[in-house]
Coordinates of C-alpha atoms and ligand atoms in Angstrom, one line a residue:
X1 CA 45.1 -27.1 13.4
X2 CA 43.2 -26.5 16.7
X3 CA 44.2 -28.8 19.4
X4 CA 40.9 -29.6 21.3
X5 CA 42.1 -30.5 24.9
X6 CA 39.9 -33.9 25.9
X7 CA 39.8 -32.9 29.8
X8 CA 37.5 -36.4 30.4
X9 CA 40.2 -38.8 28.9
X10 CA 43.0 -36.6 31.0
X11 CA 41.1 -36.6 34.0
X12 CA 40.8 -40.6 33.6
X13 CA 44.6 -40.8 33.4
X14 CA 45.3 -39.2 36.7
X15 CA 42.3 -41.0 38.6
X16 CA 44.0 -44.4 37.7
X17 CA 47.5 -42.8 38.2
X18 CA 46.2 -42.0 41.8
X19 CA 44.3 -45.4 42.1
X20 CA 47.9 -47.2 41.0
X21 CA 49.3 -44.9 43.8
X22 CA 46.5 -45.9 46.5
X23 CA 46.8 -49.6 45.7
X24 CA 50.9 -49.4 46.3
X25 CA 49.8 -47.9 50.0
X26 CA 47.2 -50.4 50.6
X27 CA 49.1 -53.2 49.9
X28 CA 51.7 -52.1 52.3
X29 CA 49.5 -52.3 55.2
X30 CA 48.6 -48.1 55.3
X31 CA 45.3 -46.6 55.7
X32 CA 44.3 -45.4 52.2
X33 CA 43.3 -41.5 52.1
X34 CA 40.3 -40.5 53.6
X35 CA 37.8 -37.6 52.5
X36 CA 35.1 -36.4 54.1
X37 CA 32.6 -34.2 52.2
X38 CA 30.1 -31.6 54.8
X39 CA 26.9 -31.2 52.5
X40 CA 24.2 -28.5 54.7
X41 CA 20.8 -28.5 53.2
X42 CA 19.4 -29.9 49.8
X43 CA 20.8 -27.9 47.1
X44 CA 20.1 -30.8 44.0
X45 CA 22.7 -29.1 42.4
X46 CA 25.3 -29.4 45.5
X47 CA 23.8 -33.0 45.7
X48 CA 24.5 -34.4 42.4
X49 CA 28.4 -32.5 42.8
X50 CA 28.6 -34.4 46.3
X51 CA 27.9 -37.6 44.9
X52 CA 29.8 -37.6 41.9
X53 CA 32.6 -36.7 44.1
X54 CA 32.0 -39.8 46.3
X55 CA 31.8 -42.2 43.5
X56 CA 35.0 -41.0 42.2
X57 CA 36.5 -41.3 45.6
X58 CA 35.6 -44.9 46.1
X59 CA 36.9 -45.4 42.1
X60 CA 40.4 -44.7 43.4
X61 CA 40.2 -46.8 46.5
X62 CA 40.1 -44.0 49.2
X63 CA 37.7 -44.0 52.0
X64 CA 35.1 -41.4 51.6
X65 CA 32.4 -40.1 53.8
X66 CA 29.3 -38.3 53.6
X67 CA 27.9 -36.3 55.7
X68 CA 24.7 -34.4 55.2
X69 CA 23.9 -32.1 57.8
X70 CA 20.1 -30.0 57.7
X71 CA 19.9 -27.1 55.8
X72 CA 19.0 -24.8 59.4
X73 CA 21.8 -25.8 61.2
X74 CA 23.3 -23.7 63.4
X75 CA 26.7 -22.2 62.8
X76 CA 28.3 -23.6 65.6
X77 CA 26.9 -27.5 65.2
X78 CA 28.8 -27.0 61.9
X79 CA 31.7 -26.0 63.4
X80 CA 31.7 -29.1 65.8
X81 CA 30.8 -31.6 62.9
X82 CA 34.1 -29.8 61.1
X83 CA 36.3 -30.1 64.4
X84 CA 35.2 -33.9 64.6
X85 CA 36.5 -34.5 61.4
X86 CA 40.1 -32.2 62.0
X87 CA 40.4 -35.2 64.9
X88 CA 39.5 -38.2 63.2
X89 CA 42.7 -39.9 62.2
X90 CA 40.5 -41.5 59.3
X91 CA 39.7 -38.4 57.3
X92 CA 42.8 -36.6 55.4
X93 CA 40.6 -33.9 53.3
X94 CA 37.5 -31.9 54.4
X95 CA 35.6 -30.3 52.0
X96 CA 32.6 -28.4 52.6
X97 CA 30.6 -28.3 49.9
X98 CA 29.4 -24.3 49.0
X99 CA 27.8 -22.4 49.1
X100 CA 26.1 -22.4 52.5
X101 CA 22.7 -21.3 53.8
X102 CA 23.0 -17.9 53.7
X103 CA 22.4 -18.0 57.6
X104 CA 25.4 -19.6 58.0
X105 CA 29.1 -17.5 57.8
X106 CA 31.5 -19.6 54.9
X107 CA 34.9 -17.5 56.0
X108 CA 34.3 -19.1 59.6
X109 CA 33.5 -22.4 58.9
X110 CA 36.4 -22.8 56.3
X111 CA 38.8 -21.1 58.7
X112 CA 37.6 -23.6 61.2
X113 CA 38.9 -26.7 58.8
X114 CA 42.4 -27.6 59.8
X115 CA 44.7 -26.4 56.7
X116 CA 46.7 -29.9 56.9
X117 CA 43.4 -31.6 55.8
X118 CA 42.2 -28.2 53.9
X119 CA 41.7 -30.0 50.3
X120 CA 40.0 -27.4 48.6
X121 CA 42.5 -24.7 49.5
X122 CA 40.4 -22.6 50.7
X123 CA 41.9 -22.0 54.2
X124 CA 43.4 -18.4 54.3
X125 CA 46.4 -20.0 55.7
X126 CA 46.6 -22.0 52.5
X127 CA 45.2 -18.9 50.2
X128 CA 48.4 -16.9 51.7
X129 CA 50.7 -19.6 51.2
X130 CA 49.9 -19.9 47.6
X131 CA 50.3 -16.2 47.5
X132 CA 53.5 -16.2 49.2
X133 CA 54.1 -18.6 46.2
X134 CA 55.2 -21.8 48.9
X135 CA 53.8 -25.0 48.3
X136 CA 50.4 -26.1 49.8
X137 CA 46.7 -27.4 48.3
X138 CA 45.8 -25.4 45.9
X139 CA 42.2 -24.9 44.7
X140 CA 41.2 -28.1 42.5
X141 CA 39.8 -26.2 39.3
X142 CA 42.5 -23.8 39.0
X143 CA 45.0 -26.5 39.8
X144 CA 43.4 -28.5 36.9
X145 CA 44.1 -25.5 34.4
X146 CA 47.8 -25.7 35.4
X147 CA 47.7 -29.4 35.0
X148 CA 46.4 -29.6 31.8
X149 CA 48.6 -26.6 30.6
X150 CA 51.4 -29.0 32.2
X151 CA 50.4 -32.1 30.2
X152 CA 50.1 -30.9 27.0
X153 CA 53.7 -29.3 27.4
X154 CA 52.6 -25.4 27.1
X155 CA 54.8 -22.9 27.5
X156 CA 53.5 -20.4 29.8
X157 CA 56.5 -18.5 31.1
X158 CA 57.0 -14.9 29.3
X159 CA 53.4 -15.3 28.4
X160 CA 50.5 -12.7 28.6
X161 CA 47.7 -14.4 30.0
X162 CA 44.4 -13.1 30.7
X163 CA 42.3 -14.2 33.6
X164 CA 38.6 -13.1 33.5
X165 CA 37.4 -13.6 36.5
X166 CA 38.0 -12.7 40.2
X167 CA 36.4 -15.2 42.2
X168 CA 38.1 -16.9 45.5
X169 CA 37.7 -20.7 43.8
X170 CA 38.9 -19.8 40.4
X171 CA 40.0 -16.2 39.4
X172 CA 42.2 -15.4 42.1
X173 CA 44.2 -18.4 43.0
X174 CA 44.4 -19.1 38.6
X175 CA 46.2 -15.7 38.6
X176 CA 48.3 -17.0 41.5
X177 CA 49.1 -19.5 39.5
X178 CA 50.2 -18.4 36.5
X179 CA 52.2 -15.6 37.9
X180 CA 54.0 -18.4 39.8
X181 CA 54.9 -20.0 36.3
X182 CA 55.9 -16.5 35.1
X183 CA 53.1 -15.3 33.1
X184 CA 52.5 -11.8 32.8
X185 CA 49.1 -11.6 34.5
X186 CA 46.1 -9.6 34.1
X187 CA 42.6 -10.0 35.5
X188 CA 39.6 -8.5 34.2
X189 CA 36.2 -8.2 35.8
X190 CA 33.0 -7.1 35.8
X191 CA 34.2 -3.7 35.5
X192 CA 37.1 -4.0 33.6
X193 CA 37.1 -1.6 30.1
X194 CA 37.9 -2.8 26.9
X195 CA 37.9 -6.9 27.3
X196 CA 37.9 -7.4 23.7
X197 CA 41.3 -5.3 23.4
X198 CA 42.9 -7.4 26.3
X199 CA 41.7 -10.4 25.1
X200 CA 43.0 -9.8 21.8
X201 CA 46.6 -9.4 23.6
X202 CA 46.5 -12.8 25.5
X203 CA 48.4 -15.9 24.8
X204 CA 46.4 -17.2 27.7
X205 CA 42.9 -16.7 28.2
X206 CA 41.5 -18.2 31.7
X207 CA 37.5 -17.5 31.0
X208 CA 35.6 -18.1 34.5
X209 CA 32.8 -16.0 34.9
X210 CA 29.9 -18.2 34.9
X211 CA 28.1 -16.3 32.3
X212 CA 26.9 -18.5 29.0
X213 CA 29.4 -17.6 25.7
X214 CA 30.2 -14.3 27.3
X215 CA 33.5 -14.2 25.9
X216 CA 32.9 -13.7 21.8
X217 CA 35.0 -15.9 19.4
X218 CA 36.3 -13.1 17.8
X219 CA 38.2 -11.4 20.8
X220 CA 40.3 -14.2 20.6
X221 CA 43.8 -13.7 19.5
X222 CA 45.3 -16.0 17.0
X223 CA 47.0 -18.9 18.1
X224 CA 46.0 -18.4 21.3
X225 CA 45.2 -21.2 24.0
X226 CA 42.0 -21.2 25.4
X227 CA 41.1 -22.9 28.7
X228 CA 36.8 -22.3 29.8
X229 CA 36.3 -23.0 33.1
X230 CA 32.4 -22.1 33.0
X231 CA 29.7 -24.6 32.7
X232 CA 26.5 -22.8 31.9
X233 CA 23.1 -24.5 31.0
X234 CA 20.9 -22.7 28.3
X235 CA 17.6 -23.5 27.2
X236 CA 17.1 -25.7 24.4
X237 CA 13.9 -27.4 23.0
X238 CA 16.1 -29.2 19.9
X239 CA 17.8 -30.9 22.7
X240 CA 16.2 -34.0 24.2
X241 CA 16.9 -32.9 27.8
X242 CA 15.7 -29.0 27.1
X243 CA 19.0 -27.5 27.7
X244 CA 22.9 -27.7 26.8
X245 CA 26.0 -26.8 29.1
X246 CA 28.1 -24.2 27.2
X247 CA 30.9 -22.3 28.6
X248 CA 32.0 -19.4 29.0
X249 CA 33.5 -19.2 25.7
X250 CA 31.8 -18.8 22.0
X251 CA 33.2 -22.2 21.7
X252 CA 32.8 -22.4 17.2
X253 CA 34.5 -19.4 16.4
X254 CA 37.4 -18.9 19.8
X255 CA 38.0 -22.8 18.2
X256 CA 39.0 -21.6 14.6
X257 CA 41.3 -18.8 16.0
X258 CA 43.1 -20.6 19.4
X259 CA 45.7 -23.2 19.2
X260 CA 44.7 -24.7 22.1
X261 CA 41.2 -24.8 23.9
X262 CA 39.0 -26.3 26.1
X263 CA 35.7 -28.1 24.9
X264 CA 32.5 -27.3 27.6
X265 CA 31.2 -29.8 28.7
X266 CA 34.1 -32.3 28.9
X267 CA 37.0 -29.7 29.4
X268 CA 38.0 -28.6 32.7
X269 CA 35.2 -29.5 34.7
X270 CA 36.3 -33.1 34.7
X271 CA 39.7 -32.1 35.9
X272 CA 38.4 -30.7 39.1
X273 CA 37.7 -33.9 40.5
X274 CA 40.8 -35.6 39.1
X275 CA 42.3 -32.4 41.8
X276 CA 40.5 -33.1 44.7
X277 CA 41.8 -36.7 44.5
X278 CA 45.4 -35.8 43.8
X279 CA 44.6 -32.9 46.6
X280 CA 43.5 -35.7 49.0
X281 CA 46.2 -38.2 48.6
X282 CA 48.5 -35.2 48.9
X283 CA 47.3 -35.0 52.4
X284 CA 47.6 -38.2 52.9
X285 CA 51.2 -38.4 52.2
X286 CA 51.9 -35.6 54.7
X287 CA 49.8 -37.8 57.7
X288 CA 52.0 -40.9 59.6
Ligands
GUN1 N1 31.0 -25.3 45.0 C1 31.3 -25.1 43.7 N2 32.6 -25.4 43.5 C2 33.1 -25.9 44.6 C3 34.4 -26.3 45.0 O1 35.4 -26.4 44.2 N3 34.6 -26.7 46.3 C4 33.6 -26.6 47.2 N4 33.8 -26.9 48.4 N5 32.4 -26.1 46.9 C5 32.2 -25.8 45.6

């Protein structure tokens, strides 16, 4: 029997964990945590992400704050909105929402956040500490894999696991991760050879490429657990909307051969926001 991983429910649990945890703070007379998400320009896709990640936010009793800033800014009016925010004793996690305009330079502005309020771990102070293997905020999708692998008590250590996948929010800091728990890593790319054979060899296979069903059901080893971190929409006129969200994965057929897997939509994408809380009130914890 497949276990089918139910990332919403999970997700649920740890947003009222953290809204328990929030409460205790509150009524003890503290400031509850603070985020503050940079939007620039008017992405709808960026948009409906921003907002989700408000409501959530305000769900769990932290103080959250939005700030949109026009899609020509210049580079360093960004940078001075970001230094505000290091300064405010309100805010304990900055996000800035990506990607940016493509006149504006991401590694700057994100090395501009302070890495003590650096909730998306994206700081290259925090990327080398997680490298380094010390503790610090880690990405919030990867960290979502982990935690899921974590609450469904899977073993990981010994294991080969497969990451496909080499992108600074998800590939890199996944693989990170999973060495840290004593995986035997691998990451395959764009122009890795033989995927099928590799994947046919993992125990754990990390798919985040962001290409629909890419990874065929039958590459899938037997037994093995499955964890899809794309969420792709594909045209289809049976569907009322026009389109579905599949993954990365050929979801029927990886199903039949995995123990373990990761439904799309309702899989790890919920998780990431259940991170950025945990992420926040992390921070938090580490402020007076
Ligand atoms: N854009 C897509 N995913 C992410 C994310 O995890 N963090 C930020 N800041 N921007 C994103």
């Amino acid at each position: 029997m497949t276990t089918v991983i139910d990332g919403k429910k999970l997700s649920e649990e740890i947003r009222n964990e953290i809204a328990a945890a929030v409460k205790t703070m509150v009524d003890a007379g503290r400031m509850p945590p603070g985020l503050a998400v940079v939007i620039v320009g008017d992405d709808k896709a960026s948009h409906v992400y921003v907002s989700s990640k408000k409501k959530a936010c305000e769900a769990a009793g932290f103080y959250s704050r939005e700030i949109a800033l026009a899609g020509d800014i210049s580079q360093s009016d960004l940078i001075y909105t970001l230094e505000q925010l290091n300064r405010d004793p309100q805010i304990h996690g900055i996000l800035l929402q990506l990607p940016l305009p493509s006149h504006l330079d991401e590694f700057a502005a994100l090395k501009a956040i302070n890495p003590a309020k650096d909730v998306d771990g994206f700081h290259p102070v925090n990327v080398g500490y997680l490298h380094l293997g010390v503790d610090t905020f880690v990405p919030c999708t990867p960290l979502g894999v982990m935690e899921m692998l974590k609450r469904h008590n899977i073993d990981i250590s010994g294991k080969n696991a497969l990451v496909i996948g080499r992108s600074n929010i998800v590939g890199k800091p996944m693989a990170a991760l999973l060495t840290k728990a004593n995986a035997t890593v691998t990451i395959a790319h764009s122009r890795t050879r033989d995927l099928p054979g590799l994947c046919g060899q993992a125990d754990i296979l990390v798919a985040g490429i962001g290409k629909p069903e890419f990874v065929k059901g039958s590459w899938v080893k037997e037994g093995a657990v499955v964890l899809d971190v794309g969420t792709n929409s594909v045209d289809d006129p049976t569907s009322p909307r026009g389109y579905r969200l599949v993954g990365d994965v050929e979801y029927t057929e990886a199903a039949r051969r995995a123990s373990v897997i990761t439904p799309v939509p309702g899989g790890v994408g919920p998780m990431t926001i259940a991170m950025l809380l945990a992420n926040t009130l992390k921070s938090r914890q580490q402020f007076p």
